[in-house]
């Protein structure tokens, strides 16, 4: 049996029937992590996970236990897990050990899922290629000379290379969806407020959301269910009831498969002109065809202010980051320079040595856009255009139930190809940042591969708190195109483990 092909519900059933133990499952992944160390997907690997799994096996897994009990997963290294090193891929936090659990880590712990380790990322989640890590770039397992995508590159690779059953990243401007699309796996950037940010290292607080990454839609739904919902420790979380997405998919949607109510999907054609590769555009047409064959209607839509999205995003994100990152002063956290005479030097030398180039660039830009005299011209103006972008979405959603478009204009580029020009790197986010600015949910799904064999990803963007439409639509696509899902990167795939 090829363990790498199995979904969470199948593994959960096998664990209950004792066809496999949690210990076997965890050891299987730990071995693979060791074997594929070159991909650089993990910053910290928790060898002790085996003992946690042993404990679970000893206590037994009962039918009514949470479905994730005994199943291994990974977390991006900007999420605190009590007693575990949390570096944010930065020198400044190189030796920082978390003193408490983030809500996400706590909820997963309570569900009995087993944490395998913390995944590599762009430093402080700033980047689109995972080349900005203090611990080196993450390689794309479909072609190791190419980038994994960022900033949650390690999380995406942990799933696409079979180094974890499922994972989580954070998405401030595309960091869950972009690496997932470069790796051929599914992902979700939930509505702002669906997920708790308690214990997540802040980047840009009005945009940050955590999101699951998995190789199929049912795993994604389970990973979403376990961590979503109100958290008294994060006042920006919504008090809305949890979706119970997996149950919804298998009970309600399944029965309605043949008479699924017709939905309308919008495509922002104008946004896609120029820049998109031929392969990506072909893949978009294929997804459209799959949905059309199932009775979905399509309309062309216009998001006129999205042409400003990237500029608005990079003003807001740098402004918020410069303020969030002021806490790393060499006194309270992490790295401290040894050579200083005055307090001012302690601050500037610790920060100068502790942060990498991209983080320093963002802090400088952010401090500038927030400074007196420039605030109105930049930050405040960007905030106004942000509301226009949000209004565009509201208007479009009077005409359609979701929006279909590529996650990225191109597939994974070569390592080093865009590092010299930050602006070119920022262009990678052109299709992802709008959903964050408008706070709407977006589900990324794999949609075939390009002529070089590299994965292509599409996204479905929905109305606030309407993750259900996105999951339902993606689930229907998966039914029609199973070959797009459950793929482990060919270069690292090895069959057979447990018969
Ligand atoms: N690539 C974007 C940036 O560098 C998005 C990052 C993210 O979503 N964390 O800001």
CSV table of C-alpha atoms and ligand atoms in Angstrom, one decimal:
chain,number,residue,atom,x,y,z
A,1,UNK,CA,0.0,0.0,0.0
A,2,UNK,CA,1.2,3.5,-0.8
A,3,UNK,CA,0.7,5.4,2.4
A,4,UNK,CA,1.4,8.7,0.6
A,5,UNK,CA,-1.8,8.4,-1.4
A,6,UNK,CA,-4.1,8.0,1.6
A,7,UNK,CA,-6.4,10.6,2.9
A,8,UNK,CA,-6.9,11.5,6.6
A,9,UNK,CA,-10.3,9.7,6.8
A,10,UNK,CA,-8.8,6.5,5.4
A,11,UNK,CA,-5.8,6.7,7.8
A,12,UNK,CA,-8.2,7.4,10.7
A,13,UNK,CA,-10.1,4.2,9.8
A,14,UNK,CA,-6.9,2.2,9.5
A,15,UNK,CA,-5.8,3.5,12.9
A,16,UNK,CA,-9.1,2.4,14.5
A,17,UNK,CA,-9.0,-1.0,12.8
A,18,UNK,CA,-5.4,-1.4,14.0
A,19,UNK,CA,-4.2,-1.9,10.4
A,20,UNK,CA,-1.5,0.7,11.2
A,21,UNK,CA,-0.3,2.3,14.3
A,22,UNK,CA,0.3,6.0,14.9
A,23,UNK,CA,3.9,5.1,15.7
A,24,UNK,CA,4.4,3.5,12.3
A,25,UNK,CA,2.9,6.5,10.6
A,26,UNK,CA,5.0,9.0,12.5
A,27,UNK,CA,8.2,6.9,12.0
A,28,UNK,CA,7.4,6.7,8.3
A,29,UNK,CA,7.3,10.5,8.0
A,30,UNK,CA,10.3,11.1,10.2
A,31,UNK,CA,12.3,8.7,8.0
A,32,UNK,CA,11.2,10.5,4.9
A,33,UNK,CA,12.1,13.9,6.4
A,34,UNK,CA,15.6,12.6,7.1
A,35,UNK,CA,15.9,11.2,3.6
A,36,UNK,CA,14.8,14.3,1.9
A,37,UNK,CA,16.7,16.7,4.1
A,38,UNK,CA,18.1,18.4,1.0
A,39,UNK,CA,14.7,20.0,0.2
A,40,UNK,CA,15.2,22.0,3.5
A,41,UNK,CA,11.5,21.9,4.3
A,42,UNK,CA,11.9,21.7,8.1
A,43,UNK,CA,13.8,24.0,10.4
A,44,UNK,CA,13.1,21.8,13.5
A,45,UNK,CA,12.2,18.1,13.4
A,46,UNK,CA,10.7,16.7,16.6
A,47,UNK,CA,12.2,13.2,17.0
A,48,UNK,CA,10.2,12.9,20.1
A,49,UNK,CA,7.0,12.7,18.0
A,50,UNK,CA,7.4,8.9,18.0
A,51,UNK,CA,7.0,8.8,21.8
A,52,UNK,CA,3.8,10.9,21.5
A,53,UNK,CA,2.5,8.5,18.9
A,54,UNK,CA,3.5,5.5,21.1
A,55,UNK,CA,1.5,7.0,24.0
A,56,UNK,CA,-1.5,7.4,21.7
A,57,UNK,CA,-1.3,3.8,20.5
A,58,UNK,CA,-1.0,2.6,24.1
A,59,UNK,CA,-4.1,4.5,25.1
A,60,UNK,CA,-5.9,3.3,22.0
A,61,UNK,CA,-7.9,5.2,19.4
A,62,UNK,CA,-11.6,4.8,19.8
A,63,UNK,CA,-14.3,5.3,17.2
A,64,UNK,CA,-15.6,8.6,18.6
A,65,UNK,CA,-12.1,10.1,19.1
A,66,UNK,CA,-11.3,13.1,16.9
A,67,UNK,CA,-10.5,12.1,13.4
A,68,UNK,CA,-7.0,13.5,13.6
A,69,UNK,CA,-5.9,11.4,16.6
A,70,UNK,CA,-2.5,9.8,15.8
A,71,UNK,CA,-2.1,11.6,12.5
A,72,UNK,CA,1.2,13.6,11.8
A,73,UNK,CA,1.3,17.2,10.7
A,74,UNK,CA,3.6,20.1,10.5
A,75,UNK,CA,3.5,23.8,11.4
A,76,UNK,CA,5.1,26.8,9.9
A,77,UNK,CA,7.9,28.2,12.1
A,78,UNK,CA,6.0,31.4,12.9
A,79,UNK,CA,3.4,29.5,15.1
A,80,UNK,CA,4.2,28.9,18.7
A,81,UNK,CA,4.2,25.4,20.1
A,82,UNK,CA,5.0,25.2,23.8
A,83,UNK,CA,8.7,24.2,24.5
A,84,UNK,CA,9.5,24.1,20.8
A,85,UNK,CA,12.0,26.3,19.0
A,86,UNK,CA,10.2,29.0,16.9
A,87,UNK,CA,12.6,31.0,14.7
A,88,UNK,CA,10.4,32.6,12.1
A,89,UNK,CA,13.4,31.7,9.9
A,90,UNK,CA,15.2,34.7,11.4
A,91,UNK,CA,18.6,35.1,13.0
A,92,UNK,CA,17.0,37.4,15.5
A,93,UNK,CA,14.9,34.5,16.9
A,94,UNK,CA,17.4,31.7,16.1
A,95,UNK,CA,17.3,30.3,19.7
A,96,UNK,CA,13.8,31.4,20.8
A,97,UNK,CA,11.9,28.6,22.5
A,98,UNK,CA,8.1,29.2,22.7
A,99,UNK,CA,6.8,29.5,26.2
A,100,UNK,CA,3.2,28.7,25.4
A,101,UNK,CA,1.0,27.2,22.7
A,102,UNK,CA,-0.6,29.2,20.0
A,103,UNK,CA,-4.4,28.5,19.7
A,104,UNK,CA,-3.7,26.5,16.5
A,105,UNK,CA,-1.1,24.3,18.2
A,106,UNK,CA,-3.4,23.9,21.2
A,107,UNK,CA,-6.4,22.9,19.2
A,108,UNK,CA,-4.3,20.4,17.2
A,109,UNK,CA,-2.8,19.0,20.4
A,110,UNK,CA,-6.3,18.6,21.9
A,111,UNK,CA,-7.4,16.7,18.7
A,112,UNK,CA,-4.5,14.2,19.2
A,113,UNK,CA,-2.7,15.1,16.0
A,114,UNK,CA,1.1,14.6,16.3
A,115,UNK,CA,3.4,17.5,15.5
A,116,UNK,CA,6.4,16.4,13.4
A,117,UNK,CA,8.2,19.7,13.3
A,118,UNK,CA,8.4,23.3,12.3
A,119,UNK,CA,8.7,24.2,8.6
A,120,UNK,CA,11.0,26.5,6.8
A,121,UNK,CA,9.7,29.8,5.5
A,122,UNK,CA,10.7,33.3,4.3
A,123,UNK,CA,12.0,35.3,7.3
A,124,UNK,CA,9.0,36.8,9.1
A,125,UNK,CA,6.8,35.5,6.3
A,126,UNK,CA,8.2,38.2,3.9
A,127,UNK,CA,8.7,36.7,0.5
A,128,UNK,CA,7.2,34.8,-2.3
A,129,UNK,CA,9.9,32.2,-3.1
A,130,UNK,CA,11.2,31.0,0.3
A,131,UNK,CA,14.6,32.3,-0.6
A,132,UNK,CA,14.6,34.8,2.3
A,133,UNK,CA,15.1,32.2,5.1
A,134,UNK,CA,18.1,32.5,7.5
A,135,UNK,CA,18.2,28.7,7.1
A,136,UNK,CA,18.5,28.7,3.3
A,137,UNK,CA,16.0,28.3,0.5
A,138,UNK,CA,13.4,25.5,0.3
A,139,UNK,CA,13.7,23.5,-2.9
A,140,UNK,CA,10.7,22.5,-5.0
A,141,UNK,CA,10.4,18.7,-5.0
A,142,UNK,CA,9.0,18.7,-8.6
A,143,UNK,CA,12.3,20.2,-9.7
A,144,UNK,CA,14.9,21.0,-7.1
A,145,UNK,CA,16.4,23.8,-9.1
A,146,UNK,CA,13.1,25.7,-8.8
A,147,UNK,CA,11.7,27.6,-5.8
A,148,UNK,CA,9.2,26.2,-3.5
A,149,UNK,CA,7.2,29.4,-3.4
A,150,UNK,CA,6.8,31.5,-0.3
A,151,UNK,CA,6.4,32.3,2.3
A,152,UNK,CA,5.1,29.0,3.6
A,153,UNK,CA,7.4,27.0,1.3
A,154,UNK,CA,8.4,24.4,3.9
A,155,UNK,CA,4.8,23.7,4.8
A,156,UNK,CA,3.8,23.2,1.1
A,157,UNK,CA,6.8,21.0,0.4
A,158,UNK,CA,6.1,19.0,3.6
A,159,UNK,CA,2.8,18.0,2.0
A,160,UNK,CA,3.9,17.7,-1.7
A,161,UNK,CA,7.0,15.7,-1.0
A,162,UNK,CA,5.3,13.4,1.4
A,163,UNK,CA,7.0,14.7,4.5
A,164,UNK,CA,3.8,15.2,6.5
A,165,UNK,CA,0.1,14.3,6.0
A,166,UNK,CA,-1.0,17.9,6.2
A,167,UNK,CA,0.3,21.3,7.3
A,168,UNK,CA,-0.4,24.9,8.0
A,169,UNK,CA,1.0,28.2,6.8
A,170,UNK,CA,0.1,31.9,7.2
A,171,UNK,CA,-1.3,33.9,4.3
A,172,UNK,CA,-0.9,37.7,4.6
A,173,UNK,CA,-0.7,38.3,0.8
A,174,UNK,CA,-0.7,34.8,-0.7
A,175,UNK,CA,1.8,32.9,1.4
A,176,UNK,CA,-0.3,29.8,1.8
A,177,UNK,CA,-1.8,29.7,-1.7
A,178,UNK,CA,1.4,30.6,-3.7
A,179,UNK,CA,3.7,27.8,-2.4
A,180,UNK,CA,0.7,25.3,-2.5
A,181,UNK,CA,0.2,26.2,-6.2
A,182,UNK,CA,3.9,25.8,-7.0
A,183,UNK,CA,3.8,22.4,-5.3
A,184,UNK,CA,0.5,20.9,-6.7
A,185,UNK,CA,-1.4,20.8,-3.4
A,186,UNK,CA,-4.6,22.4,-2.1
A,187,UNK,CA,-4.8,25.3,0.3
A,188,UNK,CA,-7.1,27.8,1.9
A,189,UNK,CA,-6.8,31.4,3.0
A,190,UNK,CA,-9.9,31.7,5.1
A,191,UNK,CA,-12.0,34.8,5.7
A,192,UNK,CA,-10.2,37.2,8.0
A,193,UNK,CA,-11.5,36.4,11.4
A,194,UNK,CA,-12.1,32.7,10.9
A,195,UNK,CA,-8.9,31.6,12.5
A,196,UNK,CA,-7.2,32.7,15.7
A,197,UNK,CA,-3.9,34.6,15.4
A,198,UNK,CA,-3.1,34.0,19.1
A,199,UNK,CA,0.5,32.8,19.3
A,200,UNK,CA,1.3,33.5,15.6
A,201,UNK,CA,4.2,35.8,15.2
A,202,UNK,CA,2.7,39.0,13.8
A,203,UNK,CA,3.6,40.3,10.3
A,204,UNK,CA,0.7,42.6,9.2
A,205,UNK,CA,-2.1,42.2,11.7
A,206,UNK,CA,-4.9,43.4,9.5
A,207,UNK,CA,-4.1,40.8,6.8
A,208,UNK,CA,-2.5,37.8,8.5
A,209,UNK,CA,-4.6,34.6,8.5
A,210,UNK,CA,-3.5,31.0,9.0
A,211,UNK,CA,-4.5,28.4,6.5
A,212,UNK,CA,-4.3,24.7,5.9
A,213,UNK,CA,-2.4,22.9,3.2
A,214,UNK,CA,-3.3,19.3,2.1
A,215,UNK,CA,-3.2,17.1,-0.9
A,216,UNK,CA,-7.0,16.7,-1.3
A,217,UNK,CA,-10.1,18.6,-0.5
A,218,UNK,CA,-11.3,16.2,2.3
A,219,UNK,CA,-8.0,16.5,4.2
A,220,UNK,CA,-8.2,20.3,3.7
A,221,UNK,CA,-11.7,20.4,5.1
A,222,UNK,CA,-10.7,18.4,8.2
A,223,UNK,CA,-7.6,20.6,8.7
A,224,UNK,CA,-9.7,23.7,8.4
A,225,UNK,CA,-12.4,22.4,10.8
A,226,UNK,CA,-10.1,21.6,13.7
A,227,UNK,CA,-8.5,25.0,14.0
A,228,UNK,CA,-11.2,27.4,12.9
A,229,UNK,CA,-13.7,29.2,15.1
A,230,UNK,CA,-13.9,31.9,17.7
A,231,UNK,CA,-11.1,32.3,20.2
A,232,UNK,CA,-11.5,34.5,23.3
A,233,UNK,CA,-7.8,35.1,23.1
A,234,UNK,CA,-8.1,36.8,19.7
A,235,UNK,CA,-10.8,39.5,19.6
A,236,UNK,CA,-10.6,39.6,15.8
A,237,UNK,CA,-12.0,36.1,15.5
A,238,UNK,CA,-15.6,35.9,14.5
A,239,UNK,CA,-18.3,34.5,16.8
A,240,UNK,CA,-20.0,32.7,13.9
A,241,UNK,CA,-20.5,29.0,14.3
A,242,UNK,CA,-17.9,26.7,12.9
A,243,UNK,CA,-18.7,25.2,9.5
A,244,UNK,CA,-18.2,21.5,10.2
A,245,UNK,CA,-16.9,21.4,6.6
A,246,UNK,CA,-16.0,17.8,6.3
A,247,UNK,CA,-19.3,16.6,7.6
A,248,UNK,CA,-21.0,19.0,5.3
A,249,UNK,CA,-19.1,17.7,2.3
A,250,UNK,CA,-19.7,14.0,2.9
A,251,UNK,CA,-23.3,14.3,4.1
A,252,UNK,CA,-25.0,17.1,2.3
A,253,UNK,CA,-23.0,17.8,-0.8
A,254,UNK,CA,-22.6,14.1,-1.6
A,255,UNK,CA,-26.3,13.5,-1.7
A,256,UNK,CA,-26.8,16.5,-4.0
A,257,UNK,CA,-24.1,15.6,-6.3
A,258,UNK,CA,-26.4,15.2,-9.3
A,259,UNK,CA,-28.7,18.1,-8.7
A,260,UNK,CA,-26.2,20.5,-7.2
A,261,UNK,CA,-27.7,23.9,-7.4
A,262,UNK,CA,-26.4,25.9,-10.3
A,263,UNK,CA,-23.8,28.4,-9.2
A,264,UNK,CA,-22.3,31.3,-11.1
A,265,UNK,CA,-18.5,31.7,-11.3
A,266,UNK,CA,-16.9,35.0,-12.4
A,267,UNK,CA,-13.6,35.3,-14.3
A,268,UNK,CA,-11.7,38.7,-14.1
A,269,UNK,CA,-10.6,38.6,-17.7
A,270,UNK,CA,-9.0,42.1,-17.8
A,271,UNK,CA,-6.7,41.2,-14.9
A,272,UNK,CA,-5.4,38.2,-16.7
A,273,UNK,CA,-4.3,40.0,-19.9
A,274,UNK,CA,-0.6,40.0,-20.4
A,275,UNK,CA,1.8,38.3,-17.9
A,276,UNK,CA,0.1,35.0,-17.6
A,277,UNK,CA,1.9,32.0,-19.2
A,278,UNK,CA,0.1,30.0,-21.9
A,279,UNK,CA,0.1,26.9,-19.7
A,280,UNK,CA,-1.5,28.8,-16.9
A,281,UNK,CA,-4.2,30.2,-19.2
A,282,UNK,CA,-4.9,26.8,-20.7
A,283,UNK,CA,-5.2,25.4,-17.2
A,284,UNK,CA,-7.8,28.1,-16.3
A,285,UNK,CA,-9.8,27.1,-19.4
A,286,UNK,CA,-9.7,23.5,-18.3
A,287,UNK,CA,-11.0,24.3,-14.9
A,288,UNK,CA,-13.7,26.4,-16.5
A,289,UNK,CA,-14.7,23.5,-18.7
A,290,UNK,CA,-14.9,21.0,-15.8
A,291,UNK,CA,-17.3,23.4,-14.0
A,292,UNK,CA,-19.3,24.2,-17.2
A,293,UNK,CA,-19.8,20.5,-17.8
A,294,UNK,CA,-21.2,20.2,-14.3
A,295,UNK,CA,-23.7,23.0,-14.9
A,296,UNK,CA,-21.9,26.0,-13.5
A,297,UNK,CA,-22.5,29.3,-15.3
A,298,UNK,CA,-19.7,31.7,-16.1
A,299,UNK,CA,-19.7,35.5,-16.3
A,300,UNK,CA,-16.9,37.9,-17.1
A,301,UNK,CA,-16.3,40.3,-14.1
A,302,UNK,CA,-14.4,43.4,-13.5
A,303,UNK,CA,-12.3,44.3,-10.4
A,304,UNK,CA,-11.3,47.8,-11.6
A,305,UNK,CA,-9.3,48.7,-8.5
A,306,UNK,CA,-7.3,45.5,-8.4
A,307,UNK,CA,-4.7,47.2,-10.6
A,308,UNK,CA,-3.7,49.1,-7.4
A,309,UNK,CA,-3.8,46.1,-5.2
A,310,UNK,CA,-0.1,45.3,-5.2
A,311,UNK,CA,0.9,48.9,-4.5
A,312,UNK,CA,-1.7,49.2,-1.7
A,313,UNK,CA,-0.6,45.8,-0.2
A,314,UNK,CA,3.1,46.7,-0.1
A,315,UNK,CA,2.3,50.0,1.6
A,316,UNK,CA,0.0,48.5,4.2
A,317,UNK,CA,2.1,45.4,4.8
A,318,UNK,CA,5.3,47.3,5.3
A,319,UNK,CA,3.7,49.9,7.6
A,320,UNK,CA,2.2,47.3,9.8
A,321,UNK,CA,5.3,45.2,9.8
A,322,UNK,CA,7.5,48.1,10.8
A,323,UNK,CA,5.4,48.6,13.8
A,324,UNK,CA,5.0,44.9,14.7
A,325,UNK,CA,8.7,44.2,14.4
A,326,UNK,CA,9.7,47.1,16.7
A,327,UNK,CA,9.5,44.6,19.6
A,328,UNK,CA,12.7,42.9,18.4
A,329,UNK,CA,15.0,45.3,20.1
A,330,UNK,CA,17.8,43.0,21.3
A,331,UNK,CA,16.5,43.5,24.9
A,332,UNK,CA,13.3,41.5,25.2
A,333,UNK,CA,13.8,38.9,22.5
A,334,UNK,CA,16.4,36.9,20.7
A,335,UNK,CA,19.7,38.0,19.2
A,336,UNK,CA,21.7,40.7,21.0
A,337,UNK,CA,24.9,42.2,19.6
A,338,UNK,CA,27.9,42.0,21.9
A,339,UNK,CA,29.6,45.2,20.6
A,340,UNK,CA,27.7,48.3,21.8
A,341,UNK,CA,28.5,51.3,23.9
A,342,UNK,CA,25.1,53.1,24.2
A,343,UNK,CA,21.6,51.8,24.2
A,344,UNK,CA,21.0,53.3,20.8
A,345,UNK,CA,23.8,51.1,19.4
A,346,UNK,CA,22.4,48.0,21.1
A,347,UNK,CA,19.1,48.5,19.3
A,348,UNK,CA,20.5,49.4,15.9
A,349,UNK,CA,23.3,46.8,15.8
A,350,UNK,CA,21.1,44.0,17.2
A,351,UNK,CA,18.4,44.8,14.6
A,352,UNK,CA,20.9,45.4,11.8
A,353,UNK,CA,22.6,42.0,12.4
A,354,UNK,CA,19.5,40.1,13.4
A,355,UNK,CA,17.3,40.8,10.5
A,356,UNK,CA,17.9,39.8,6.9
A,357,UNK,CA,17.9,42.1,3.9
A,358,UNK,CA,14.2,41.8,2.9
A,359,UNK,CA,13.0,42.3,6.5
A,360,UNK,CA,15.2,45.4,6.9
A,361,UNK,CA,13.9,46.7,3.5
A,362,UNK,CA,10.3,46.4,4.7
A,363,UNK,CA,11.0,48.0,8.0
A,364,UNK,CA,12.6,51.0,6.3
A,365,UNK,CA,9.8,51.3,3.8
A,366,UNK,CA,7.2,50.9,6.5
A,367,UNK,CA,8.7,53.4,8.7
A,368,UNK,CA,8.8,55.9,5.8
A,369,UNK,CA,5.1,55.4,4.9
A,370,UNK,CA,4.0,55.9,8.5
A,371,UNK,CA,6.2,58.9,9.2
A,372,UNK,CA,4.8,62.4,9.7
A,373,UNK,CA,4.3,64.2,6.5
A,374,UNK,CA,4.1,61.0,4.4
A,375,UNK,CA,1.4,59.1,6.3
A,376,UNK,CA,-1.5,60.9,4.5
A,377,UNK,CA,0.2,60.6,1.1
A,378,UNK,CA,0.9,56.8,1.5
A,379,UNK,CA,-0.6,54.8,4.3
A,380,UNK,CA,-3.8,56.7,4.6
A,381,UNK,CA,-4.3,56.8,0.9
A,382,UNK,CA,-3.6,53.1,0.6
A,383,UNK,CA,-6.2,52.4,3.3
A,384,UNK,CA,-8.8,54.3,1.3
A,385,UNK,CA,-8.0,52.4,-1.9
A,386,UNK,CA,-8.2,49.2,0.1
A,387,UNK,CA,-11.9,50.0,0.8
A,388,UNK,CA,-12.5,50.5,-2.9
A,389,UNK,CA,-11.0,47.1,-3.6
A,390,UNK,CA,-13.3,45.6,-1.0
A,391,UNK,CA,-16.3,47.3,-2.5
A,392,UNK,CA,-15.3,45.9,-6.0
A,393,UNK,CA,-15.6,42.4,-4.5
A,394,UNK,CA,-19.0,43.2,-2.9
A,395,UNK,CA,-20.3,44.4,-6.2
A,396,UNK,CA,-19.0,41.5,-8.2
A,397,UNK,CA,-20.5,39.0,-5.7
A,398,UNK,CA,-24.0,40.4,-6.6
A,399,UNK,CA,-23.4,38.8,-10.0
A,400,UNK,CA,-21.6,35.6,-9.1
A,401,UNK,CA,-21.0,33.2,-6.2
A,402,UNK,CA,-17.3,32.8,-6.6
A,403,UNK,CA,-14.3,33.9,-8.7
A,404,UNK,CA,-12.0,31.6,-10.6
A,405,UNK,CA,-8.5,32.7,-11.5
A,406,UNK,CA,-4.9,31.5,-11.4
A,407,UNK,CA,-2.9,31.8,-8.1
A,408,UNK,CA,0.1,33.0,-10.0
A,409,UNK,CA,0.7,34.1,-13.6
A,410,UNK,CA,3.6,31.6,-13.9
A,411,UNK,CA,4.7,28.3,-12.4
A,412,UNK,CA,7.7,27.9,-10.0
A,413,UNK,CA,10.6,29.9,-11.3
A,414,UNK,CA,14.3,29.0,-10.8
A,415,UNK,CA,16.1,29.6,-7.5
A,416,UNK,CA,18.0,32.9,-7.8
A,417,UNK,CA,16.0,34.1,-10.8
A,418,UNK,CA,14.1,36.9,-9.0
A,419,UNK,CA,16.3,37.7,-6.0
A,420,UNK,CA,18.1,40.6,-7.5
A,421,UNK,CA,15.0,42.6,-8.2
A,422,UNK,CA,12.6,42.9,-5.2
A,423,UNK,CA,9.9,44.5,-7.5
A,424,UNK,CA,9.9,41.5,-9.8
A,425,UNK,CA,9.6,39.3,-6.7
A,426,UNK,CA,6.6,41.4,-5.5
A,427,UNK,CA,4.9,40.8,-8.8
A,428,UNK,CA,4.5,37.1,-7.9
A,429,UNK,CA,1.7,38.2,-5.6
A,430,UNK,CA,-0.3,40.1,-8.2
A,431,UNK,CA,-3.2,37.6,-8.1
A,432,UNK,CA,-3.2,36.8,-4.4
A,433,UNK,CA,-3.1,40.0,-2.4
A,434,UNK,CA,-6.6,41.3,-3.4
A,435,UNK,CA,-8.3,38.5,-1.4
A,436,UNK,CA,-6.3,39.5,1.7
A,437,UNK,CA,-7.0,43.2,1.3
A,438,UNK,CA,-10.7,42.5,0.9
A,439,UNK,CA,-10.6,39.9,3.8
A,440,UNK,CA,-12.5,37.3,1.6
A,441,UNK,CA,-11.7,33.6,1.6
A,442,UNK,CA,-9.7,32.0,-1.3
A,443,UNK,CA,-9.2,28.3,-1.8
A,444,UNK,CA,-6.2,27.2,-4.0
A,445,UNK,CA,-6.4,23.9,-5.8
A,446,UNK,CA,-4.0,22.0,-8.1
A,447,UNK,CA,-5.0,22.1,-11.8
A,448,UNK,CA,-2.5,20.1,-13.8
A,449,UNK,CA,1.0,20.8,-14.8
A,450,UNK,CA,2.9,22.9,-17.3
A,451,UNK,CA,5.0,21.7,-20.2
A,452,UNK,CA,8.0,21.3,-17.9
A,453,UNK,CA,6.0,19.2,-15.4
A,454,UNK,CA,5.7,21.9,-12.8
A,455,UNK,CA,2.3,22.2,-11.0
A,456,UNK,CA,-0.2,24.9,-11.8
A,457,UNK,CA,-2.6,26.2,-9.2
A,458,UNK,CA,-6.0,27.9,-9.5
A,459,UNK,CA,-7.9,29.7,-6.8
A,460,UNK,CA,-11.6,30.2,-6.1
A,461,UNK,CA,-12.4,33.4,-4.2
A,462,UNK,CA,-15.6,33.7,-2.3
A,463,UNK,CA,-17.9,36.0,-0.2
A,464,UNK,CA,-17.0,36.7,3.4
A,465,UNK,CA,-17.5,33.6,5.5
A,466,UNK,CA,-18.7,31.6,2.5
A,467,UNK,CA,-16.0,29.0,2.6
A,468,UNK,CA,-18.7,26.4,2.0
A,469,UNK,CA,-19.2,27.4,-1.7
A,470,UNK,CA,-15.4,27.2,-2.2
A,471,UNK,CA,-15.1,23.8,-0.6
A,472,UNK,CA,-18.2,22.5,-2.5
A,473,UNK,CA,-16.9,23.7,-5.8
A,474,UNK,CA,-13.4,22.4,-5.3
A,475,UNK,CA,-14.8,19.0,-4.1
A,476,UNK,CA,-16.8,18.8,-7.3
A,477,UNK,CA,-13.7,19.6,-9.3
A,478,UNK,CA,-11.8,16.9,-7.5
A,479,UNK,CA,-14.6,14.4,-8.3
A,480,UNK,CA,-14.2,15.2,-12.0
A,481,UNK,CA,-10.4,15.5,-12.1
A,482,UNK,CA,-9.0,13.1,-9.4
A,483,UNK,CA,-5.7,13.1,-11.3
A,484,UNK,CA,-5.1,16.7,-10.2
A,485,UNK,CA,-5.1,15.7,-6.5
A,486,UNK,CA,-3.2,13.4,-4.2
A,487,UNK,CA,0.0,13.8,-6.1
A,488,UNK,CA,3.3,13.4,-4.4
A,489,UNK,CA,6.2,15.1,-6.3
A,490,UNK,CA,7.6,12.5,-8.7
A,491,UNK,CA,11.3,13.2,-7.9
A,492,UNK,CA,10.9,12.2,-4.3
A,493,UNK,CA,8.2,9.6,-4.6
A,494,UNK,CA,8.9,6.1,-3.3
A,495,UNK,CA,6.3,3.5,-3.2
A,496,UNK,CA,5.4,0.9,-0.5
A,497,UNK,CA,5.8,1.1,3.1
A,498,UNK,CA,3.3,-0.9,4.9
A,499,UNK,CA,1.5,-3.8,3.2
B,1,LIG,N1,4.7,37.5,-0.8
B,1,LIG,C1,4.0,38.4,0.0
B,1,LIG,C2,4.9,39.3,0.8
B,1,LIG,O1,6.1,39.1,0.7
B,1,LIG,C3,3.1,37.6,0.9
B,1,LIG,C4,3.6,37.2,2.2
B,1,LIG,C5,2.7,36.4,3.1
B,1,LIG,O2,1.5,36.2,2.7
B,1,LIG,N2,3.1,36.1,4.3
B,1,LIG,O3,4.6,40.1,1.6
